[in-house]
Amino acid sequence: MNPLDPILKPKSIAVVGASRREGAIGREILHQLIEFDFHGKVFPVNPKAAFIHSIKAFPTVSSIPDPVDVAIIVVPREEVLSVVDDCGKKGVKGLVVITAGFSETGEEGKRIEGQLGERVREYGMRMIGPNCMGVINTDPSVRMDATFAPTLPLGGRIAFMSQSGALGVAILNIARQLDIGFSYFVSLGNKTNVSGNDLLQYWEDDSQTDLILMYLESFGRAKRFMQICRRISKRKPLLVVKSGRTEAGARAATSHTGALAASQGLDVATGALLEQCGVIRVNTVEELFDLALAFSKNPLPRGNRLGILTNAGGPAIMATDTAIAHGLGMADFSERTCHELRRLLPPEASIQNPVDMTPQSDRSKYEACARILLEDDGIDMLLVVFVPPMLINAMEIISGLEQLRHRYLKPVVGVIMATEEFFVEFNRDHPNHMALYIFPESAVSGLAALHHYRLWRDKPVGEVKRFEVRKGAAEDIMHEARLKGRTLLTAEESLRLIGCYGIPVAESIPAADRGELEQIAKRVRYPAVLKAAAPDLVHKMDAGGVLVDLRGPEELLAAAQKMTESVARHRGDTAGAGSLGFLVQEYVRGGREVIVGMSQDPKYGPLVMFGLGGIYVETVKDVVFRVPPLTDLEAQEMIRQIRGYSLLRGVRGDAPIDFDALADVLQRFSQLADEMPEIAEIEINPLLVFPQAADFRAVDARVRLGEKTGERG
Ligand code: ADP
Ligand code: MG
């Protein structure tokens, strides 16, 4: 038996704090349980009443003579702990704590919530809440509506978890109007004991659930969440509305990676995390339902080719634009399809995709045309649009399509540009019909989500490679810097560190001052590059701190003179004599510049960034983020996802760069990010990449160390 079964599939329920007062939550819950016809025993618990809602009441849980699986607790906060003790005495295994006033209210509430969590664990119970609105299971053998939402739920195959209670009430209401049915509905509340991760695992193998929807404000254990989602999303679509933004400004932006991660507007960490584990993220509850509707009423399409059937041009054009924007393709019709449409439709109709049948079309026309389109192997999904004056016959038309769509295993959705009242009435009179939308854009995003989900589901998983690296040597470099009281490594140290992970770096020799530079000037290989080595210069180039293609010792020393002056000017140091350290580097001719970075997100830990590099990265902002460790496929995907991918592939006859070698660098870097939690930020910019792997060179890098013990979940 699953430890959540007593809560989600109870045979007997105690409602503690059941009340006779109309409108009290304790009464509403009891009422809903009875109204939804709970398939088990219900025991109201209230020390001051002999009966409630015509049912015999008990003064305490422990005085109930029968076994109790779950207690729904609605008593005032001060009484919750003693009720838990009473439940413990009785051997109750599940709790749903509706009572609010815990960590969401401040320090005192947080303290009591801590005690509550502790107590529940000691008794070996599981608890949903506190501060939640209850749980629902519509399975005919359970039929539990233990919420205080006034709307009774429709049965269906969607499981829903909501972190917000108030939103939960609204969701149940809207879902009913949209003809969306649930297998489970769980309001998570403060997630003190049962987490979103626990529920996901519970629903993973649940035979009543095909689709999982989540409204989340925070992820508890992000890494665990990711592992679970990666697995489940291959079997069941996961849709999430994730609200809450990261505290962008909070990060010290001493690198492009940190600045870009913070400036991307939307919280990139969440985006990267969700995309990587196949979770479909939407921005609004409205969008969530648009997609849920498409998923709950359709098979997955075999491809992305959309056919549109309409009686008016405008909405079909909107649909077409949205389809293209979402990565769907407009289907090309077969000759046979064109021929049959031509025979059937009046001459003024358009038999191209979208098929515009003209306003005179009736049920038989819609049905006949839809059949022709569904027969065409070049069409993977169908969108049918009706606009008034056809509205009078909308019901007729839909029932015609209804019979048809079950015969072909293709998604079919409808757009009826009518009022919301029409839909409410329609859904009431015609349950279980095809997915219908008011606007073409919503219908198309639903279809697009089906397509993208299928791509995800069929995509191979890939593997996380482990490379032989010199981890100890890398740690020594960090250790030495710390001993010298620095958390910022020099470019030379940073390059050496990434070199330990097998990332190719340009040969680099440091010179503490001009005297040292003179000594090494004869030994270095030319052409060479001279760089200013000063921790205060975040972007050396801006200060005249990078001079390239130096052909001999004289040029090198002259460059050093020039550099000393321009750096002094840049610092506003008019005396101009401040001593400057240098780095002499092999000159790497040609190549394309990319950036590889990592920054620690306050919530999720390390984030890896890849994009077009060089000194303009923050202007171009052509970067993508992922959570390490990266699989081989994710590394390849990151490279393909930047807008500048075509530049790497080669324009105007340039040979493409070695993509395998670049993916290799990204995976090595990901391993570094994953294994070195004490690195707060790291950035390689630029890494110069070439058609030949042997030519790859990182020429600039920057590592900033953070807390010594980087704790990650
Ligand atoms: P910063 O980013 O601090 O301005 P970099 O060391 O990244 O300094 O150098 C700036 C630019 O100079 C690089 O983007 C690259 O175009 C060029 N550059 C730097 N080092 C080399 C090198 N060793 N070989 C060739 N070009 C280089
Ligand atoms: Mg640089």
XYZ file of C-alpha atoms and ligand atoms in Angstrom:
741
model
C 0.000 0.000 0.000
C 1.188 3.496 -0.834
C 1.517 5.800 2.209
C -0.636 8.368 0.414
C -3.505 5.891 -0.100
C -5.154 6.670 3.276
C -5.403 10.305 2.150
C -6.285 9.854 -1.500
C -8.257 6.598 -1.411
C -9.774 6.525 2.082
C -12.557 4.194 3.154
C -13.444 6.360 6.114
C -13.039 10.055 6.807
C -13.244 12.091 10.015
C -14.039 15.781 9.573
C -12.531 17.393 12.651
C -14.052 20.772 13.299
C -17.240 19.935 11.434
C -19.699 22.679 12.121
C -23.444 23.267 12.064
C -22.993 26.858 11.067
C -24.001 27.557 7.465
C -20.998 28.860 5.499
C -18.380 27.589 7.978
C -15.614 25.656 6.230
C -16.134 22.734 8.591
C -19.694 22.465 7.410
C -18.948 22.997 3.719
C -16.491 20.118 3.624
C -18.911 17.725 5.251
C -21.560 18.909 2.853
C -19.359 18.363 -0.220
C -18.422 14.865 0.933
C -22.070 13.920 1.115
C -23.128 15.855 -1.947
C -20.467 14.123 -4.072
C -21.616 10.823 -2.605
C -18.440 9.645 -0.870
C -18.133 5.895 -1.169
C -17.281 5.229 2.484
C -17.994 6.354 6.015
C -17.942 9.940 7.196
C -17.570 10.913 10.858
C -18.132 14.522 11.919
C -16.028 15.409 14.963
C -17.156 18.221 17.232
C -17.174 18.125 21.061
C -20.126 20.498 21.217
C -22.641 18.840 18.886
C -24.402 15.496 18.977
C -25.119 15.542 15.266
C -24.176 17.654 12.272
C -25.842 17.713 8.873
C -28.146 14.955 10.237
C -25.156 12.713 11.005
C -24.101 11.505 14.430
C -21.076 13.480 15.606
C -18.215 12.396 17.911
C -16.426 14.529 20.491
C -12.944 13.315 19.476
C -11.353 11.213 16.732
C -10.280 8.614 19.279
C -13.898 8.150 20.378
C -14.965 7.003 16.891
C -15.616 3.246 17.144
C -14.661 2.428 13.507
C -11.220 2.696 11.904
C -10.455 6.117 10.389
C -8.149 6.450 7.340
C -7.920 10.202 7.029
C -8.780 13.170 9.211
C -9.686 16.444 7.541
C -8.721 19.083 10.098
C -10.519 22.428 10.174
C -10.072 23.440 13.835
C -8.424 26.733 14.893
C -4.627 26.774 14.678
C -4.132 26.491 18.455
C -5.985 23.174 18.516
C -4.319 21.498 15.545
C -1.477 19.873 17.509
C -3.770 18.271 20.066
C -6.024 16.989 17.283
C -2.952 15.432 15.659
C -2.159 13.718 18.982
C -5.709 12.444 19.177
C -5.423 11.106 15.596
C -2.113 9.493 16.557
C -3.797 7.745 19.474
C -6.486 6.471 17.100
C -3.934 5.210 14.540
C -5.050 7.527 11.743
C -2.503 7.405 8.909
C -3.485 10.415 6.830
C -4.186 14.081 7.548
C -5.435 16.962 5.463
C -4.951 20.194 7.383
C -7.138 22.971 6.027
C -6.402 25.311 8.939
C -4.304 28.350 7.987
C -2.094 30.689 10.003
C 1.231 28.843 9.786
C 4.488 29.728 8.018
C 2.602 31.927 5.550
C 1.877 34.382 8.382
C 5.316 34.879 9.965
C 7.721 33.646 12.619
C 5.226 32.363 15.192
C 3.266 30.466 12.538
C 6.504 29.035 11.171
C 7.456 27.757 14.606
C 4.118 25.979 15.094
C 4.320 24.550 11.583
C 7.722 23.132 12.497
C 6.193 21.396 15.510
C 3.309 20.125 13.397
C 5.656 18.624 10.822
C 7.700 17.014 13.573
C 4.662 15.533 15.291
C 3.253 14.109 12.037
C 6.581 12.451 11.263
C 6.801 10.949 14.730
C 3.408 9.302 14.319
C 4.421 8.001 10.876
C 1.518 9.806 9.259
C 1.392 11.651 5.953
C -0.142 15.114 5.834
C -1.351 17.432 3.107
C -1.250 21.128 4.037
C -1.585 23.000 6.321
C -3.228 26.020 4.759
C -4.825 24.087 1.896
C -8.306 23.743 0.455
C -8.544 19.976 0.429
C -8.403 16.959 -1.842
C -10.588 15.289 -4.453
C -10.608 11.819 -5.963
C -13.379 11.247 -8.521
C -12.768 7.506 -8.960
C -16.240 5.880 -8.778
C -14.973 3.525 -6.089
C -13.935 6.503 -3.909
C -15.837 9.639 -4.890
C -14.245 11.949 -2.359
C -14.699 15.698 -2.561
C -13.062 16.874 0.662
C -12.829 20.548 -0.288
C -14.816 23.617 0.529
C -15.092 24.643 -3.119
C -18.794 24.929 -3.926
C -18.462 23.394 -7.411
C -18.692 19.636 -7.631
C -15.905 18.268 -9.816
C -16.387 16.405 -13.085
C -14.714 13.028 -13.333
C -11.918 12.774 -15.879
C -8.355 11.678 -16.451
C -6.471 14.808 -15.376
C -4.707 15.084 -12.025
C -4.246 18.602 -10.742
C -2.094 19.960 -7.947
C -2.279 23.556 -6.844
C -0.046 25.409 -4.444
C -2.605 28.181 -4.116
C -5.843 27.353 -2.344
C -7.860 30.317 -3.555
C -6.861 29.639 -7.117
C -7.916 26.039 -6.595
C -11.512 27.070 -6.009
C -11.504 29.125 -9.187
C -9.902 26.322 -11.156
C -12.557 23.799 -10.176
C -15.182 26.258 -11.254
C -13.635 27.088 -14.624
C -12.790 23.463 -15.353
C -16.394 22.487 -14.948
C -17.507 25.178 -17.386
C -14.930 24.005 -19.904
C -16.008 20.371 -19.596
C -12.620 19.409 -18.135
C -12.765 16.507 -15.701
C -10.294 15.479 -13.012
C -9.106 12.177 -11.618
C -7.539 13.940 -8.623
C -7.380 17.460 -7.373
C -4.979 18.265 -4.550
C -4.423 21.609 -2.917
C -0.893 21.371 -1.541
C -0.880 24.310 0.856
C 2.409 24.836 2.673
C 3.810 21.429 1.623
C 5.061 20.705 5.139
C 4.888 16.946 4.697
C 3.501 15.867 1.324
C 5.302 17.671 -1.498
C 4.578 18.137 -5.164
C 7.260 15.531 -5.854
C 5.403 12.986 -3.693
C 2.211 13.532 -5.651
C 3.943 13.306 -9.003
C 5.297 9.924 -8.023
C 1.880 8.854 -6.817
C 0.314 9.769 -10.149
C 3.106 8.310 -12.244
C 1.619 4.830 -12.213
C -1.965 5.791 -11.467
C -4.225 4.123 -14.000
C -6.912 6.835 -13.673
C -4.548 9.630 -14.698
C -3.299 10.442 -18.223
C -2.305 14.064 -17.774
C -0.873 16.042 -14.855
C -1.423 19.763 -14.311
C 0.451 21.835 -11.750
C 0.111 25.313 -10.425
C 3.367 25.963 -8.570
C 4.930 28.945 -6.881
C 8.128 27.200 -5.810
C 9.975 23.947 -6.344
C 11.061 22.339 -3.123
C 13.885 20.089 -4.235
C 14.598 21.155 -7.771
C 16.989 18.344 -8.705
C 14.628 15.665 -7.472
C 11.748 17.375 -9.251
C 13.757 17.237 -12.427
C 14.578 13.548 -12.136
C 10.949 12.661 -11.515
C 9.634 14.852 -14.314
C 12.169 13.581 -16.818
C 10.868 10.095 -16.235
C 7.130 10.789 -16.004
C 6.984 13.194 -18.936
C 7.928 10.338 -21.236
C 4.678 8.622 -20.256
C 2.263 11.400 -19.321
C 2.241 15.058 -20.346
C 3.107 17.417 -17.480
C 1.765 20.963 -17.702
C 2.773 23.661 -15.275
C 1.907 27.248 -14.529
C 4.943 28.446 -12.640
C 4.533 31.872 -11.146
C 7.077 33.807 -9.132
C 10.198 35.372 -10.553
C 13.748 35.058 -9.298
C 15.194 37.990 -7.435
C 17.143 39.133 -10.471
C 19.165 42.004 -9.066
C 20.338 39.968 -6.095
C 23.194 38.419 -7.974
C 26.641 39.932 -8.165
C 27.129 40.249 -11.883
C 30.884 40.050 -12.337
C 30.536 38.063 -15.531
C 28.459 38.059 -18.672
C 26.860 34.810 -17.583
C 25.603 36.231 -14.308
C 24.444 39.445 -15.926
C 22.692 37.620 -18.740
C 21.070 35.094 -16.429
C 19.767 37.952 -14.300
C 18.678 40.119 -17.206
C 16.703 37.616 -19.209
C 13.484 38.863 -17.679
C 11.757 35.567 -17.153
C 13.507 33.394 -14.663
C 15.809 31.493 -16.952
C 16.625 28.846 -14.410
C 13.036 27.723 -14.213
C 12.710 27.834 -17.966
C 15.832 25.781 -18.497
C 14.902 23.321 -15.811
C 11.385 22.718 -17.088
C 12.345 22.460 -20.722
C 15.057 19.967 -19.938
C 12.725 17.608 -18.147
C 9.949 17.757 -20.712
C 7.541 19.821 -18.634
C 5.297 22.052 -20.706
C 5.295 25.490 -19.155
C 2.533 28.026 -19.654
C 2.263 31.553 -18.351
C -1.394 31.770 -17.438
C -4.151 29.566 -16.097
C -6.083 30.320 -19.270
C -3.297 28.852 -21.383
C -3.096 25.884 -19.032
C -6.709 25.035 -19.766
C -6.318 25.623 -23.503
C -3.622 22.982 -23.525
C -5.343 20.658 -21.067
C -8.401 20.673 -23.297
C -6.378 19.686 -26.353
C -4.542 16.931 -24.480
C -7.570 15.496 -22.749
C -9.631 15.104 -25.915
C -7.148 14.095 -28.584
C -4.633 11.476 -29.583
C -1.115 12.755 -30.300
C -0.493 13.755 -33.925
C 1.980 11.821 -36.076
C 3.478 14.995 -37.467
C 3.061 18.760 -37.507
C 1.008 19.239 -40.672
C -2.165 21.149 -39.972
C -5.292 21.316 -42.099
C -7.826 24.096 -41.545
C -11.483 24.011 -42.528
C -13.473 27.227 -42.168
C -16.501 29.177 -43.318
C -14.742 32.550 -43.039
C -11.335 33.861 -44.013
C -10.279 36.021 -41.052
C -10.046 33.464 -38.252
C -8.315 31.005 -40.573
C -5.611 33.558 -41.313
C -5.095 34.163 -37.591
C -4.905 30.426 -37.087
C -2.360 30.068 -39.889
C -0.107 32.787 -38.458
C -0.230 31.251 -34.999
C 0.460 27.803 -36.398
C 3.600 28.962 -38.179
C 4.779 30.859 -35.102
C 4.375 27.673 -33.026
C 6.349 25.515 -35.419
C 3.427 23.777 -37.105
C 3.331 23.397 -40.867
C 0.398 24.029 -43.177
C -0.381 20.728 -44.884
C -0.127 20.385 -48.663
C -3.191 18.572 -49.932
C -2.958 15.512 -52.150
C -4.302 15.759 -55.687
C -7.180 13.563 -54.740
C -8.120 15.856 -51.828
C -8.074 18.909 -54.101
C -10.128 17.118 -56.696
C -12.803 16.021 -54.238
C -12.995 19.439 -52.564
C -13.372 21.090 -55.958
C -16.241 18.760 -56.819
C -17.996 19.414 -53.531
C -17.586 23.157 -53.008
C -18.886 26.156 -54.949
C -16.474 27.875 -57.334
C -15.927 30.864 -55.019
C -14.663 28.565 -52.224
C -10.922 28.230 -51.597
C -9.685 24.687 -51.856
C -6.198 25.574 -50.738
C -5.260 25.143 -47.086
C -7.052 26.788 -45.211
C -10.142 25.484 -46.950
C -12.710 28.295 -46.975
C -16.081 26.736 -47.723
C -17.859 30.155 -47.786
C -20.639 31.124 -45.354
C -23.302 28.996 -47.069
C -21.890 25.753 -45.698
C -24.115 23.482 -43.656
C -23.586 20.375 -41.593
C -23.294 18.039 -44.562
C -20.647 20.251 -46.212
C -18.617 20.447 -43.005
C -18.853 16.732 -42.544
C -17.977 15.840 -46.107
C -15.016 18.228 -46.249
C -13.715 17.136 -42.847
C -13.835 13.534 -44.006
C -11.864 14.339 -47.147
C -9.209 16.148 -45.103
C -8.959 13.449 -42.452
C -8.528 10.819 -45.187
C -5.498 12.693 -46.558
C -2.260 11.136 -45.252
C -0.530 14.489 -45.621
C -2.654 15.992 -42.832
C -1.767 15.195 -39.216
C -4.364 17.331 -37.448
C -7.458 19.305 -38.242
C -8.804 22.634 -37.063
C -12.455 23.348 -37.850
C -13.672 26.935 -37.596
C -17.298 28.108 -37.464
C -18.293 31.720 -37.277
C -21.798 33.187 -37.251
C -24.192 33.147 -39.095
C -23.503 29.425 -38.829
C -23.905 29.610 -35.093
C -27.476 28.416 -35.115
C -26.278 25.119 -36.467
C -23.118 24.854 -34.447
C -24.437 22.005 -32.318
C -25.478 20.068 -35.382
C -22.141 20.578 -37.044
C -20.224 19.475 -33.988
C -22.191 16.295 -33.583
C -21.512 15.530 -37.237
C -17.781 15.955 -36.661
C -17.961 14.052 -33.409
C -18.800 10.778 -35.144
C -16.131 11.400 -37.711
C -13.218 12.259 -35.437
C -13.385 9.012 -33.511
C -12.826 7.091 -36.720
C -9.485 8.699 -37.621
C -6.705 8.722 -35.062
C -5.935 12.405 -35.585
C -6.451 15.437 -33.366
C -9.504 17.476 -34.336
C -10.344 20.707 -32.552
C -13.033 23.283 -33.179
C -13.265 27.047 -32.970
C -16.676 28.555 -32.438
C -16.438 32.285 -32.261
C -19.365 32.629 -29.880
C -20.028 34.020 -26.414
C -18.957 32.296 -23.234
C -22.609 31.703 -22.340
C -22.942 29.661 -25.481
C -20.130 27.400 -24.273
C -21.480 27.024 -20.765
C -24.824 25.974 -22.152
C -23.273 23.803 -24.812
C -21.038 21.967 -22.346
C -23.984 21.332 -20.089
C -26.093 19.793 -22.866
C -23.313 17.979 -24.710
C -20.755 16.463 -22.364
C -17.660 14.739 -23.765
C -17.464 16.505 -27.088
C -14.356 17.547 -29.017
C -12.128 20.339 -27.726
C -13.769 23.653 -28.559
C -12.280 27.122 -28.331
C -13.557 30.650 -28.726
C -10.402 31.907 -30.426
C -8.316 30.312 -33.187
C -5.032 31.233 -31.445
C -5.921 29.162 -28.370
C -6.979 26.207 -30.493
C -3.717 26.285 -32.414
C -1.563 26.554 -29.296
C -3.378 23.474 -28.031
C -2.550 21.562 -31.212
C 1.037 22.828 -31.194
C 1.491 21.585 -27.641
C 0.344 18.115 -28.750
C 2.934 18.158 -31.505
C 5.771 19.371 -29.274
C 4.916 16.874 -26.614
C 5.065 14.051 -29.129
C 8.490 15.243 -30.271
C 9.667 15.228 -26.657
C 8.185 11.818 -25.942
C 9.837 10.243 -28.971
C 13.179 11.922 -28.457
C 15.994 9.644 -27.259
C 17.053 10.364 -23.681
C 20.787 10.751 -24.218
C 23.456 10.066 -21.640
C 25.586 12.004 -19.220
C 29.198 11.192 -20.032
C 31.804 11.094 -17.300
C 35.240 12.277 -18.383
C 38.604 11.425 -16.876
C 39.689 14.774 -15.472
C 42.338 16.176 -13.122
C 39.945 17.225 -10.408
C 42.597 17.323 -7.689
C 44.780 19.698 -9.701
C 41.789 21.967 -10.302
C 41.075 22.011 -6.576
C 44.692 22.904 -5.843
C 44.392 25.992 -8.046
C 41.350 27.169 -6.115
C 42.955 26.331 -2.809
C 46.058 28.381 -3.581
C 44.002 31.397 -4.576
C 42.065 31.165 -1.323
C 45.302 30.949 0.634
C 46.295 34.255 -0.972
C 42.982 35.691 0.161
C 41.447 35.848 -3.314
C 38.109 34.533 -4.531
C 38.638 35.855 -8.040
C 41.104 33.765 -10.040
C 43.358 35.407 -12.607
C 42.790 34.647 -16.284
C 45.878 32.468 -16.198
C 44.644 30.459 -13.196
C 41.166 30.221 -14.672
C 42.479 28.871 -17.965
C 44.663 26.389 -16.121
C 41.638 25.259 -14.111
C 39.419 24.569 -17.127
C 42.436 22.912 -18.736
C 42.296 20.336 -15.930
C 38.910 19.315 -17.319
C 40.307 18.751 -20.786
C 39.074 22.007 -22.308
C 41.674 23.231 -24.818
C 43.315 26.504 -23.730
C 45.791 28.923 -25.330
C 49.303 28.677 -23.974
C 49.616 31.480 -21.420
C 52.589 32.788 -19.452
C 52.089 35.298 -16.639
C 54.530 38.142 -15.970
C 54.194 39.924 -12.649
C 55.673 43.174 -13.955
C 57.689 44.718 -16.767
C 60.939 43.229 -15.483
C 59.571 39.683 -15.706
C 58.130 40.442 -19.111
C 61.563 41.448 -20.413
C 62.969 38.159 -19.198
C 60.404 36.014 -20.962
C 60.138 38.159 -24.111
C 62.923 36.180 -25.805
C 61.457 32.777 -24.950
C 57.842 33.173 -26.073
C 56.661 32.068 -29.446
C 55.499 34.731 -31.887
C 53.092 36.040 -32.995
C 51.919 36.594 -29.435
C 49.176 38.408 -27.563
C 49.747 40.677 -24.580
C 47.051 41.176 -21.968
C 46.798 43.252 -18.849
C 46.481 41.039 -15.782
C 44.566 43.073 -13.220
C 41.618 41.829 -11.182
C 39.824 45.175 -11.393
C 39.549 45.027 -15.195
C 36.364 43.072 -15.888
C 36.634 43.751 -19.604
C 40.324 44.148 -20.476
C 39.660 45.129 -24.064
C 37.794 48.264 -22.969
C 40.899 49.470 -21.139
C 43.280 48.827 -23.998
C 44.388 45.749 -22.088
C 44.494 43.345 -25.062
C 47.001 43.755 -27.916
C 47.218 40.995 -30.496
C 49.468 39.724 -33.269
C 52.763 40.968 -31.795
C 55.630 39.804 -34.022
C 58.708 39.880 -31.779
C 60.251 40.962 -28.446
C 60.423 44.634 -29.501
C 56.753 44.742 -30.437
C 55.861 42.959 -27.225
C 57.717 45.418 -25.020
C 56.402 48.415 -26.945
C 52.904 47.005 -26.491
C 53.552 46.704 -22.766
C 54.450 50.385 -22.597
C 51.354 51.418 -24.514
C 49.162 49.142 -22.424
C 50.490 50.476 -19.130
C 49.559 53.967 -20.242
C 46.092 53.192 -21.546
C 45.169 51.083 -18.533
C 46.307 53.913 -16.262
C 44.170 56.339 -18.283
C 41.242 53.985 -18.072
C 41.581 53.791 -14.311
C 41.779 57.586 -14.091
C 45.279 57.184 -12.694
C 46.873 60.381 -14.045
C 50.271 59.637 -12.565
C 50.213 56.748 -15.047
C 52.937 54.817 -13.311
C 50.997 52.161 -11.375
C 52.689 48.826 -11.960
C 50.789 46.394 -14.155
C 50.930 42.611 -14.411
C 50.794 40.910 -17.812
C 49.805 37.744 -19.527
C 51.551 36.670 -22.700
C 49.528 34.325 -24.825
C 49.827 32.448 -28.071
C 48.038 34.318 -30.838
C 45.132 32.325 -32.177
C 44.350 33.441 -35.704
C 40.795 33.246 -37.058
C 38.150 31.059 -35.532
C 34.654 31.873 -34.384
C 34.058 33.155 -30.856
C 31.678 31.410 -28.473
C 31.000 31.843 -24.774
C 30.580 29.044 -22.244
C 29.556 30.077 -18.755
C 28.128 28.935 -15.457
C 26.496 30.872 -12.676
C 24.875 29.680 -9.479
C 21.173 30.329 -9.278
C 20.088 30.981 -5.687
C 17.382 28.298 -5.930
C 18.518 25.724 -8.432
C 22.266 25.661 -8.161
C 24.474 25.829 -11.237
C 23.212 26.901 -14.641
C 25.287 26.393 -17.755
C 25.176 28.985 -20.522
C 26.278 28.755 -24.132
C 26.145 31.344 -26.881
C 27.929 33.532 -29.368
C 30.960 35.009 -27.639
C 33.363 37.897 -27.859
C 33.175 41.390 -26.455
C 29.578 42.027 -27.630
C 27.809 39.123 -25.845
C 25.722 41.326 -23.627
C 24.545 43.340 -26.610
C 23.812 40.368 -28.828
C 22.338 38.243 -26.010
C 22.356 35.132 -28.132
C 22.616 32.578 -25.349
C 20.799 29.531 -23.973
C 20.806 28.030 -20.485
C 20.664 24.491 -19.136
C 20.932 22.812 -15.779
C 23.950 20.475 -15.499
C 24.761 17.688 -15.808
C 24.139 17.858 -19.561
C 23.511 14.778 -21.619
C 25.281 14.471 -24.954
C 22.010 15.265 -26.719
C 21.379 18.346 -24.593
C 24.835 19.655 -25.385
C 24.152 19.290 -29.118
C 20.747 20.856 -28.694
C 22.149 23.915 -26.894
C 24.449 24.547 -29.826
C 21.623 24.256 -32.330
C 19.323 26.491 -30.321
C 21.232 29.758 -30.491
C 20.256 32.159 -33.243
C 23.853 32.326 -34.418
C 23.949 28.590 -35.119
C 24.128 29.303 -38.848
C 27.329 31.291 -38.272
C 28.888 28.211 -36.696
C 27.681 26.081 -39.566
C 29.441 28.456 -41.925
C 28.224 31.289 -44.115
C 29.551 32.252 -47.558
C 31.461 29.042 -48.054
C 33.127 28.866 -44.609
C 33.549 25.305 -43.423
C 31.384 24.329 -40.450
C 33.094 24.178 -37.081
C 33.606 20.800 -35.421
C 30.292 20.416 -33.589
C 31.247 17.189 -31.869
C 34.287 18.867 -30.376
C 32.173 21.796 -29.202
C 29.598 19.457 -27.640
C 32.492 17.699 -25.943
C 33.677 21.002 -24.424
C 30.154 21.734 -23.170
C 29.885 18.336 -21.521
C 33.285 18.666 -19.872
C 32.296 22.104 -18.687
C 29.005 20.727 -17.370
C 30.916 18.126 -15.395
C 33.096 20.896 -13.973
C 30.031 22.932 -13.004
C 28.432 19.906 -11.426
C 31.510 18.749 -9.513
C 32.695 22.123 -8.201
C 29.948 23.643 -6.079
C 32.414 26.101 -4.583
C 32.674 27.920 -7.905
C 30.099 30.725 -7.913
C 30.690 31.863 -11.457
C 32.824 30.755 -14.330
C 33.044 32.045 -17.823
C 35.084 31.160 -20.860
C 34.885 34.049 -23.318
C 35.887 33.644 -25.942
C 36.448 30.024 -26.744
C 37.723 30.146 -30.324
C 36.244 27.316 -32.371
C 37.325 25.949 -35.747
C 36.541 23.269 -38.325
C 39.332 21.186 -36.726
C 39.026 20.148 -33.095
C 42.800 20.423 -32.650
C 42.616 24.200 -33.263
C 40.077 24.942 -30.504
C 41.431 27.385 -27.887
C 39.952 29.142 -24.895
C 41.787 32.484 -24.719
C 40.033 34.176 -21.797
C 38.389 32.799 -18.683
C 37.216 34.073 -15.364
C 36.440 32.066 -12.232
C 34.898 33.470 -9.076
C 34.777 31.314 -5.968
C 31.841 31.397 -3.598
C 31.170 29.850 -0.222
C 33.482 27.021 0.652
C 30.644 24.568 1.230
C 28.305 24.848 -1.716
C 25.237 22.977 -0.491
C 22.934 21.839 -3.233
C 19.605 19.954 -3.280
P 38.283 40.866 -22.325
O 37.139 39.932 -22.476
O 38.667 41.061 -20.909
O 38.070 42.144 -23.016
P 39.802 38.909 -23.875
O 40.992 38.211 -23.369
O 38.577 38.096 -23.991
O 39.575 40.217 -23.002
O 40.138 39.521 -25.293
C 39.230 40.305 -26.007
C 39.182 39.857 -27.477
O 40.477 39.817 -28.033
C 38.668 38.452 -27.635
O 37.272 38.436 -27.727
C 39.344 38.002 -28.918
O 38.628 38.481 -30.033
C 40.664 38.698 -28.879
N 41.716 37.832 -28.327
C 42.036 37.691 -27.023
N 43.016 36.791 -26.853
C 43.348 36.342 -28.069
C 44.316 35.379 -28.546
N 45.130 34.743 -27.729
N 44.367 35.165 -29.873
C 43.564 35.833 -30.707
N 42.626 36.727 -30.316
C 42.523 37.006 -29.012
Mg 36.863 37.909 -22.698
